[in-house]
PDB file of C-alpha atoms in Angstrom:
ATOM      1  CA  UNK M 738     -18.219 -22.248 -17.723  1.00  0.00           C
ATOM      2  CA  UNK M 739     -19.107 -21.810 -21.289  1.00  0.00           C
ATOM      3  CA  UNK M 740     -17.600 -25.081 -22.346  1.00  0.00           C
ATOM      4  CA  UNK M 741     -19.194 -27.033 -19.373  1.00  0.00           C
ATOM      5  CA  UNK M 742     -22.375 -25.977 -20.247  1.00  0.00           C
ATOM      6  CA  UNK M 743     -22.258 -26.131 -23.479  1.00  0.00           C
ATOM      7  CA  UNK M 744     -21.115 -29.489 -22.848  1.00  0.00           C
ATOM      8  CA  UNK M 745     -23.507 -30.138 -20.373  1.00  0.00           C
ATOM      9  CA  UNK M 746     -26.521 -29.315 -22.521  1.00  0.00           C
ATOM     10  CA  UNK M 747     -25.174 -31.524 -25.559  1.00  0.00           C
ATOM     11  CA  UNK M 748     -25.130 -34.146 -23.241  1.00  0.00           C
ATOM     12  CA  UNK M 749     -28.863 -33.475 -22.111  1.00  0.00           C
ATOM     13  CA  UNK M 750     -29.876 -33.686 -25.836  1.00  0.00           C
ATOM     14  CA  UNK M 751     -27.935 -37.009 -26.300  1.00  0.00           C
ATOM     15  CA  UNK M 752     -26.279 -35.459 -28.773  1.00  0.00           C
ATOM     16  CA  UNK M 753     -22.960 -36.083 -30.300  1.00  0.00           C
ATOM     17  CA  UNK M 754     -20.712 -33.088 -30.230  1.00  0.00           C
ATOM     18  CA  UNK M 755     -17.781 -35.087 -32.279  1.00  0.00           C
ATOM     19  CA  UNK M 756     -13.878 -36.008 -31.377  1.00  0.00           C
ATOM     20  CA  UNK M 757     -12.944 -32.790 -32.361  1.00  0.00           C
ATOM     21  CA  UNK M 758     -14.677 -30.378 -30.359  1.00  0.00           C
ATOM     22  CA  UNK M 759     -15.048 -32.958 -27.276  1.00  0.00           C
ATOM     23  CA  UNK M 760     -10.681 -32.589 -27.855  1.00  0.00           C
ATOM     24  CA  UNK M 761     -10.974 -28.800 -28.129  1.00  0.00           C
ATOM     25  CA  UNK M 762     -13.356 -28.498 -24.523  1.00  0.00           C
ATOM     26  CA  UNK M 763     -10.969 -30.612 -22.810  1.00  0.00           C
ATOM     27  CA  UNK M 764      -8.132 -28.496 -24.437  1.00  0.00           C
ATOM     28  CA  UNK M 765     -10.113 -25.295 -23.295  1.00  0.00           C
ATOM     29  CA  UNK M 766     -10.598 -26.942 -19.563  1.00  0.00           C
ATOM     30  CA  UNK M 767      -7.224 -27.901 -18.715  1.00  0.00           C
ATOM     31  CA  UNK M 768      -5.779 -24.126 -20.433  1.00  0.00           C
ATOM     32  CA  UNK M 769      -8.525 -23.159 -17.332  1.00  0.00           C
ATOM     33  CA  UNK M 770      -7.281 -25.438 -14.530  1.00  0.00           C
ATOM     34  CA  UNK M 771      -3.362 -24.326 -15.686  1.00  0.00           C
ATOM     35  CA  UNK M 772      -4.832 -20.616 -15.153  1.00  0.00           C
ATOM     36  CA  UNK M 773      -5.508 -21.292 -11.734  1.00  0.00           C
ATOM     37  CA  UNK M 774      -3.253 -23.678 -10.526  1.00  0.00           C
ATOM     38  CA  UNK M 775      -0.586 -20.785 -11.717  1.00  0.00           C
ATOM     39  CA  UNK M 776      -2.501 -18.035 -10.249  1.00  0.00           C
ATOM     40  CA  UNK M 777      -2.519 -20.242  -6.466  1.00  0.00           C
ATOM     41  CA  UNK M 778       0.706 -20.247  -6.674  1.00  0.00           C
ATOM     42  CA  UNK M 779       1.279 -16.911  -7.378  1.00  0.00           C
ATOM     43  CA  UNK M 780      -0.676 -15.683  -4.625  1.00  0.00           C
ATOM     44  CA  UNK M 781       0.153 -18.479  -1.673  1.00  0.00           C
ATOM     45  CA  UNK M 782       2.720 -21.055  -3.306  1.00  0.00           C
ATOM     46  CA  UNK M 783       2.393 -24.704  -3.393  1.00  0.00           C
ATOM     47  CA  UNK M 784       0.271 -26.515  -0.451  1.00  0.00           C
ATOM     48  CA  UNK M 785      -1.667 -25.119   2.098  1.00  0.00           C
ATOM     49  CA  UNK M 786      -0.930 -21.526   2.381  1.00  0.00           C
ATOM     50  CA  UNK M 787       0.314 -21.103   6.139  1.00  0.00           C
ATOM     51  CA  UNK M 788       3.083 -18.383   6.446  1.00  0.00           C
ATOM     52  CA  UNK M 789       2.633 -14.748   4.101  1.00  0.00           C
ATOM     53  CA  UNK M 790       4.026 -15.029   0.514  1.00  0.00           C
ATOM     54  CA  UNK M 791       7.156 -11.312   0.232  1.00  0.00           C
ATOM     55  CA  UNK M 792       4.288  -8.759  -0.961  1.00  0.00           C
ATOM     56  CA  UNK M 793       3.908  -6.933  -3.961  1.00  0.00           C
ATOM     57  CA  UNK M 794       3.339  -3.226  -2.957  1.00  0.00           C
ATOM     58  CA  UNK M 795       4.698  -1.092  -5.326  1.00  0.00           C
ATOM     59  CA  UNK M 796       6.475   2.715  -4.912  1.00  0.00           C
ATOM     60  CA  UNK M 797       4.096   2.784  -2.431  1.00  0.00           C
ATOM     61  CA  UNK M 798       5.678   4.383   1.362  1.00  0.00           C
ATOM     62  CA  UNK M 799       8.026   2.817   3.360  1.00  0.00           C
ATOM     63  CA  UNK M 800       5.822   3.126   6.780  1.00  0.00           C
ATOM     64  CA  UNK M 801       2.930   2.600   4.713  1.00  0.00           C
ATOM     65  CA  UNK M 802       4.163  -0.972   3.919  1.00  0.00           C
ATOM     66  CA  UNK M 803       5.395  -1.730   6.990  1.00  0.00           C
ATOM     67  CA  UNK M 804       2.009  -0.774   9.131  1.00  0.00           C
ATOM     68  CA  UNK M 805      -0.158  -2.690   6.415  1.00  0.00           C
ATOM     69  CA  UNK M 806       2.366  -5.742   6.963  1.00  0.00           C
ATOM     70  CA  UNK M 807       1.218  -5.263  10.995  1.00  0.00           C
ATOM     71  CA  UNK M 808      -2.085  -5.304  10.298  1.00  0.00           C
ATOM     72  CA  UNK M 809      -1.866  -8.745   8.460  1.00  0.00           C
ATOM     73  CA  UNK M 810       0.221 -10.268  10.304  1.00  0.00           C
ATOM     74  CA  UNK M 811      -2.575  -9.216  13.283  1.00  0.00           C
ATOM     75  CA  UNK M 812      -5.586 -10.540  11.250  1.00  0.00           C
ATOM     76  CA  UNK M 813      -3.727 -14.274   9.975  1.00  0.00           C
ATOM     77  CA  UNK M 814      -3.303 -15.357  13.546  1.00  0.00           C
ATOM     78  CA  UNK M 815      -5.396 -18.180  14.846  1.00  0.00           C
ATOM     79  CA  UNK M 816      -5.998 -15.210  17.623  1.00  0.00           C
ATOM     80  CA  UNK M 817      -6.954 -13.020  15.929  1.00  0.00           C
ATOM     81  CA  UNK M 818     -10.342 -10.877  15.097  1.00  0.00           C
ATOM     82  CA  UNK M 819     -12.888 -12.482  13.066  1.00  0.00           C
ATOM     83  CA  UNK M 820     -12.731 -10.542   9.680  1.00  0.00           C
ATOM     84  CA  UNK M 821     -15.859 -11.285   7.488  1.00  0.00           C
ATOM     85  CA  UNK M 822     -18.256  -9.478   4.523  1.00  0.00           C
ATOM     86  CA  UNK M 823     -22.203  -9.346   3.499  1.00  0.00           C
ATOM     87  CA  UNK M 824     -23.581 -11.469   0.985  1.00  0.00           C
ATOM     88  CA  UNK M 825     -25.703  -9.872  -1.428  1.00  0.00           C
ATOM     89  CA  UNK M 826     -28.826 -11.214   0.669  1.00  0.00           C
ATOM     90  CA  UNK M 827     -27.344  -9.596   3.248  1.00  0.00           C
ATOM     91  CA  UNK M 828     -25.322 -12.917   4.991  1.00  0.00           C
ATOM     92  CA  UNK M 829     -22.807 -12.425   6.684  1.00  0.00           C
ATOM     93  CA  UNK M 830     -19.475 -14.659   5.809  1.00  0.00           C
ATOM     94  CA  UNK M 831     -16.487 -15.471   7.018  1.00  0.00           C
ATOM     95  CA  UNK M 832     -12.904 -14.284   5.125  1.00  0.00           C
ATOM     96  CA  UNK M 833     -10.648 -17.155   6.495  1.00  0.00           C
ATOM     97  CA  UNK M 834      -6.871 -16.043   7.390  1.00  0.00           C
ATOM     98  CA  UNK M 835      -4.677 -17.730   5.157  1.00  0.00           C
ATOM     99  CA  UNK M 836      -6.734 -14.750   2.502  1.00  0.00           C
ATOM    100  CA  UNK M 837      -3.936 -12.217   4.487  1.00  0.00           C
ATOM    101  CA  UNK M 838      -0.919 -14.250   3.336  1.00  0.00           C
ATOM    102  CA  UNK M 839      -1.070 -13.654  -0.636  1.00  0.00           C
ATOM    103  CA  UNK M 840       1.780 -12.229  -2.199  1.00  0.00           C
ATOM    104  CA  UNK M 841      -1.202  -9.272  -3.427  1.00  0.00           C
ATOM    105  CA  UNK M 842      -2.468  -9.283  -0.124  1.00  0.00           C
ATOM    106  CA  UNK M 843      -2.783  -5.105  -0.254  1.00  0.00           C
ATOM    107  CA  UNK M 844      -5.096  -5.569  -2.649  1.00  0.00           C
ATOM    108  CA  UNK M 845      -7.280  -6.631  -0.080  1.00  0.00           C
ATOM    109  CA  UNK M 846      -7.713  -2.840   1.803  1.00  0.00           C
ATOM    110  CA  UNK M 847      -8.499  -1.045  -1.741  1.00  0.00           C
ATOM    111  CA  UNK M 848     -11.759   0.982  -1.945  1.00  0.00           C
ATOM    112  CA  UNK M 849     -12.520  -0.234  -5.922  1.00  0.00           C
ATOM    113  CA  UNK M 850     -13.768  -3.038  -5.505  1.00  0.00           C
ATOM    114  CA  UNK M 851     -12.544  -5.033  -9.204  1.00  0.00           C
ATOM    115  CA  UNK M 852      -9.349  -4.486  -7.285  1.00  0.00           C
ATOM    116  CA  UNK M 853     -10.794  -6.752  -4.095  1.00  0.00           C
ATOM    117  CA  UNK M 854     -12.029  -8.891  -6.180  1.00  0.00           C
ATOM    118  CA  UNK M 855      -8.503 -10.197  -8.040  1.00  0.00           C
ATOM    119  CA  UNK M 856      -7.515 -11.655  -4.594  1.00  0.00           C
ATOM    120  CA  UNK M 857     -10.869 -12.820  -3.071  1.00  0.00           C
ATOM    121  CA  UNK M 858     -12.428 -16.223  -4.544  1.00  0.00           C
ATOM    122  CA  UNK M 859     -15.832 -15.411  -6.670  1.00  0.00           C
ATOM    123  CA  UNK M 860     -18.253 -16.912  -3.800  1.00  0.00           C
ATOM    124  CA  UNK M 861     -21.336 -16.318  -4.838  1.00  0.00           C
ATOM    125  CA  UNK M 862     -20.317 -13.264  -7.287  1.00  0.00           C
ATOM    126  CA  UNK M 863     -19.281 -10.898  -3.733  1.00  0.00           C
ATOM    127  CA  UNK M 864     -16.903  -9.117  -6.110  1.00  0.00           C
ATOM    128  CA  UNK M 865     -18.231  -5.575  -4.166  1.00  0.00           C
ATOM    129  CA  UNK M 866     -18.246  -6.899  -0.839  1.00  0.00           C
ATOM    130  CA  UNK M 867     -16.346  -5.076   2.104  1.00  0.00           C
ATOM    131  CA  UNK M 868     -14.130  -6.274   4.488  1.00  0.00           C
ATOM    132  CA  UNK M 869     -14.903  -6.036   8.209  1.00  0.00           C
ATOM    133  CA  UNK M 870     -13.207  -6.588  11.212  1.00  0.00           C
ATOM    134  CA  UNK M 871     -14.818  -8.145  14.408  1.00  0.00           C
ATOM    135  CA  UNK M 872     -12.579  -5.370  16.839  1.00  0.00           C
ATOM    136  CA  UNK M 873     -13.230  -1.964  17.399  1.00  0.00           C
ATOM    137  CA  UNK M 874     -10.426   0.456  15.672  1.00  0.00           C
ATOM    138  CA  UNK M 875      -8.615   1.104  19.087  1.00  0.00           C
ATOM    139  CA  UNK M 876      -7.976  -2.005  19.734  1.00  0.00           C
ATOM    140  CA  UNK M 877      -6.523  -2.965  16.493  1.00  0.00           C
ATOM    141  CA  UNK M 878      -4.079   0.242  16.787  1.00  0.00           C
ATOM    142  CA  UNK M 879      -3.362  -0.889  20.185  1.00  0.00           C
ATOM    143  CA  UNK M 880      -1.985  -4.124  18.685  1.00  0.00           C
ATOM    144  CA  UNK M 881      -0.446  -3.173  16.000  1.00  0.00           C
ATOM    145  CA  UNK M 882       1.272  -0.264  17.892  1.00  0.00           C
ATOM    146  CA  UNK M 883       0.863   2.497  15.618  1.00  0.00           C
ATOM    147  CA  UNK M 884       0.519   5.629  16.176  1.00  0.00           C
ATOM    148  CA  UNK M 885      -2.943   7.118  14.785  1.00  0.00           C
ATOM    149  CA  UNK M 886      -2.328  10.452  12.103  1.00  0.00           C
ATOM    150  CA  UNK M 887      -5.244  12.881  13.299  1.00  0.00           C
ATOM    151  CA  UNK M 888      -4.019  15.256  10.654  1.00  0.00           C
ATOM    152  CA  UNK M 889      -5.049  12.967   8.141  1.00  0.00           C
ATOM    153  CA  UNK M 890      -2.924  12.009   5.295  1.00  0.00           C
ATOM    154  CA  UNK M 891       0.779  13.388   5.645  1.00  0.00           C
ATOM    155  CA  UNK M 892       1.326  15.736   3.629  1.00  0.00           C
ATOM    156  CA  UNK M 893       3.562  15.913   0.404  1.00  0.00           C
ATOM    157  CA  UNK M 894       6.436  18.567  -0.055  1.00  0.00           C
ATOM    158  CA  UNK M 895       8.672  19.095  -3.183  1.00  0.00           C
ATOM    159  CA  UNK M 896      12.212  18.644  -1.484  1.00  0.00           C
ATOM    160  CA  UNK M 897      14.161  18.336  -4.512  1.00  0.00           C
ATOM    161  CA  UNK M 898      12.504  21.847  -5.673  1.00  0.00           C
ATOM    162  CA  UNK M 899      13.469  23.430  -2.277  1.00  0.00           C
ATOM    163  CA  UNK M 900      16.977  21.691  -3.060  1.00  0.00           C
ATOM    164  CA  UNK M 901      17.303  23.103  -6.817  1.00  0.00           C
ATOM    165  CA  UNK M 902      16.438  26.617  -5.277  1.00  0.00           C
ATOM    166  CA  UNK M 903      18.819  26.351  -3.077  1.00  0.00           C
ATOM    167  CA  UNK M 904      22.243  25.252  -5.565  1.00  0.00           C
ATOM    168  CA  UNK M 905      24.687  28.027  -5.808  1.00  0.00           C
ATOM    169  CA  UNK M 906      22.988  30.563  -3.713  1.00  0.00           C
ATOM    170  CA  UNK M 907      25.267  33.574  -2.820  1.00  0.00           C
ATOM    171  CA  UNK M 908      23.470  33.214   0.650  1.00  0.00           C
ATOM    172  CA  UNK M 909      23.814  29.379   0.811  1.00  0.00           C
ATOM    173  CA  UNK M 910      27.463  29.624   0.324  1.00  0.00           C
ATOM    174  CA  UNK M 911      27.720  32.387   3.136  1.00  0.00           C
ATOM    175  CA  UNK M 912      26.616  29.887   5.717  1.00  0.00           C
ATOM    176  CA  UNK M 913      29.502  28.723   7.718  1.00  0.00           C
ATOM    177  CA  UNK M 914      27.727  25.173   8.978  1.00  0.00           C
ATOM    178  CA  UNK M 915      29.771  25.252  12.059  1.00  0.00           C
ATOM    179  CA  UNK M 916      28.159  27.966  12.813  1.00  0.00           C
ATOM    180  CA  UNK M 917      25.215  27.248  16.013  1.00  0.00           C
ATOM    181  CA  UNK M 918      22.303  29.139  13.887  1.00  0.00           C
ATOM    182  CA  UNK M 919      23.689  27.377  10.485  1.00  0.00           C
ATOM    183  CA  UNK M 920      19.770  25.176  10.871  1.00  0.00           C
ATOM    184  CA  UNK M 921      17.552  28.456  11.459  1.00  0.00           C
ATOM    185  CA  UNK M 922      19.634  30.457   8.452  1.00  0.00           C
ATOM    186  CA  UNK M 923      19.011  28.137   6.065  1.00  0.00           C
ATOM    187  CA  UNK M 924      15.790  27.606   7.161  1.00  0.00           C
ATOM    188  CA  UNK M 925      15.094  30.987   6.494  1.00  0.00           C
ATOM    189  CA  UNK M 926      16.609  31.408   3.239  1.00  0.00           C
ATOM    190  CA  UNK M 927      13.931  28.188   2.220  1.00  0.00           C
ATOM    191  CA  UNK M 928      11.482  30.335   2.990  1.00  0.00           C
ATOM    192  CA  UNK M 929      12.915  33.422   1.077  1.00  0.00           C
ATOM    193  CA  UNK M 930      13.811  31.006  -1.643  1.00  0.00           C
ATOM    194  CA  UNK M 931      10.423  29.226  -2.239  1.00  0.00           C
ATOM    195  CA  UNK M 932       7.633  30.848  -0.963  1.00  0.00           C
ATOM    196  CA  UNK M 933       5.676  33.242  -3.663  1.00  0.00           C
ATOM    197  CA  UNK M 934       7.365  36.510  -3.868  1.00  0.00           C
ATOM    198  CA  UNK M 935       8.324  39.350  -5.560  1.00  0.00           C
ATOM    199  CA  UNK M 936      12.200  38.687  -6.185  1.00  0.00           C
ATOM    200  CA  UNK M 937      11.596  35.190  -8.117  1.00  0.00           C
ATOM    201  CA  UNK M 938       8.836  33.063  -9.947  1.00  0.00           C
ATOM    202  CA  UNK M 939       8.968  30.360  -7.287  1.00  0.00           C
ATOM    203  CA  UNK M 940       5.247  29.043  -5.335  1.00  0.00           C
ATOM    204  CA  UNK M 941       7.169  25.999  -3.606  1.00  0.00           C
ATOM    205  CA  UNK M 942       4.880  24.370  -0.819  1.00  0.00           C
ATOM    206  CA  UNK M 943       7.362  24.846   2.912  1.00  0.00           C
ATOM    207  CA  UNK M 944       6.945  22.085   5.860  1.00  0.00           C
ATOM    208  CA  UNK M 945       6.366  22.966   8.981  1.00  0.00           C
ATOM    209  CA  UNK M 946       9.509  23.878  11.185  1.00  0.00           C
ATOM    210  CA  UNK M 947       9.972  20.949  13.083  1.00  0.00           C
ATOM    211  CA  UNK M 948      10.279  18.415   9.337  1.00  0.00           C
ATOM    212  CA  UNK M 949      11.938  21.863   7.701  1.00  0.00           C
ATOM    213  CA  UNK M 950      14.432  21.943  10.261  1.00  0.00           C
ATOM    214  CA  UNK M 951      15.416  18.471   9.845  1.00  0.00           C
ATOM    215  CA  UNK M 952      15.530  19.503   5.724  1.00  0.00           C
ATOM    216  CA  UNK M 953      18.215  22.235   6.803  1.00  0.00           C
ATOM    217  CA  UNK M 954      19.968  20.103   9.033  1.00  0.00           C
ATOM    218  CA  UNK M 955      20.596  17.276   6.432  1.00  0.00           C
ATOM    219  CA  UNK M 956      21.555  20.211   4.086  1.00  0.00           C
ATOM    220  CA  UNK M 957      24.034  21.181   6.300  1.00  0.00           C
ATOM    221  CA  UNK M 958      25.417  17.976   6.858  1.00  0.00           C
ATOM    222  CA  UNK M 959      26.081  18.167   2.945  1.00  0.00           C
ATOM    223  CA  UNK M 960      27.554  21.438   3.246  1.00  0.00           C
ATOM    224  CA  UNK M 961      30.303  20.785   5.645  1.00  0.00           C
ATOM    225  CA  UNK M 962      30.755  17.474   3.985  1.00  0.00           C
ATOM    226  CA  UNK M 963      31.736  19.179   0.828  1.00  0.00           C
ATOM    227  CA  UNK M 964      33.121  21.361   1.858  1.00  0.00           C
ATOM    228  CA  UNK M 965      35.546  19.487   4.152  1.00  0.00           C
ATOM    229  CA  UNK M 966      35.873  17.244   0.387  1.00  0.00           C
ATOM    230  CA  UNK M 967      37.186  20.785  -1.409  1.00  0.00           C
TER     231      UNK M 967
END
């Protein structure tokens, strides 16, 4: 843009900027065009974007990625509800469904405006725009067939730390994996070894019974396999 402004000002003033400057400006414009073409190819591939590209989500949780992909599938349909944003003048502007096909489409839902600016066109410099969907949340949830989490974000637990607290513990070696109460015994041992106690310095948050039992079940299964191998 700066090159075009300088070039245009020189033309209007009737100035001769010289052959070397003209070649340099053409080269800069060609570089900018190559960058734009490369970015477009990375995001949407060659030709008209009619199908989704392989997404880039980094180390995101698998369940989160699956839910996001369901959402982008939904918003990318021809029959999907309209998506839009408001420009700086307060005018409602549509967002084309092909924006939900790009490799970095996950950034469209970022809370950070600069992240959204990476994957949205700078139309009127609306980098701070937020995307809205012309549908009620319940309608989207039904379309995606996902179960809303009333408890907010899922809690994270340090399962590795729990497991390390049990390794080589005599009480774990004494548990018979074939017994009926093996899982309950492991759950009790986890609470005893992880929750604050005068017997140790551990302070590891333990999940609720349902998730703790699933973790204990995996431990019992591993113990049974290891002892069978011995």
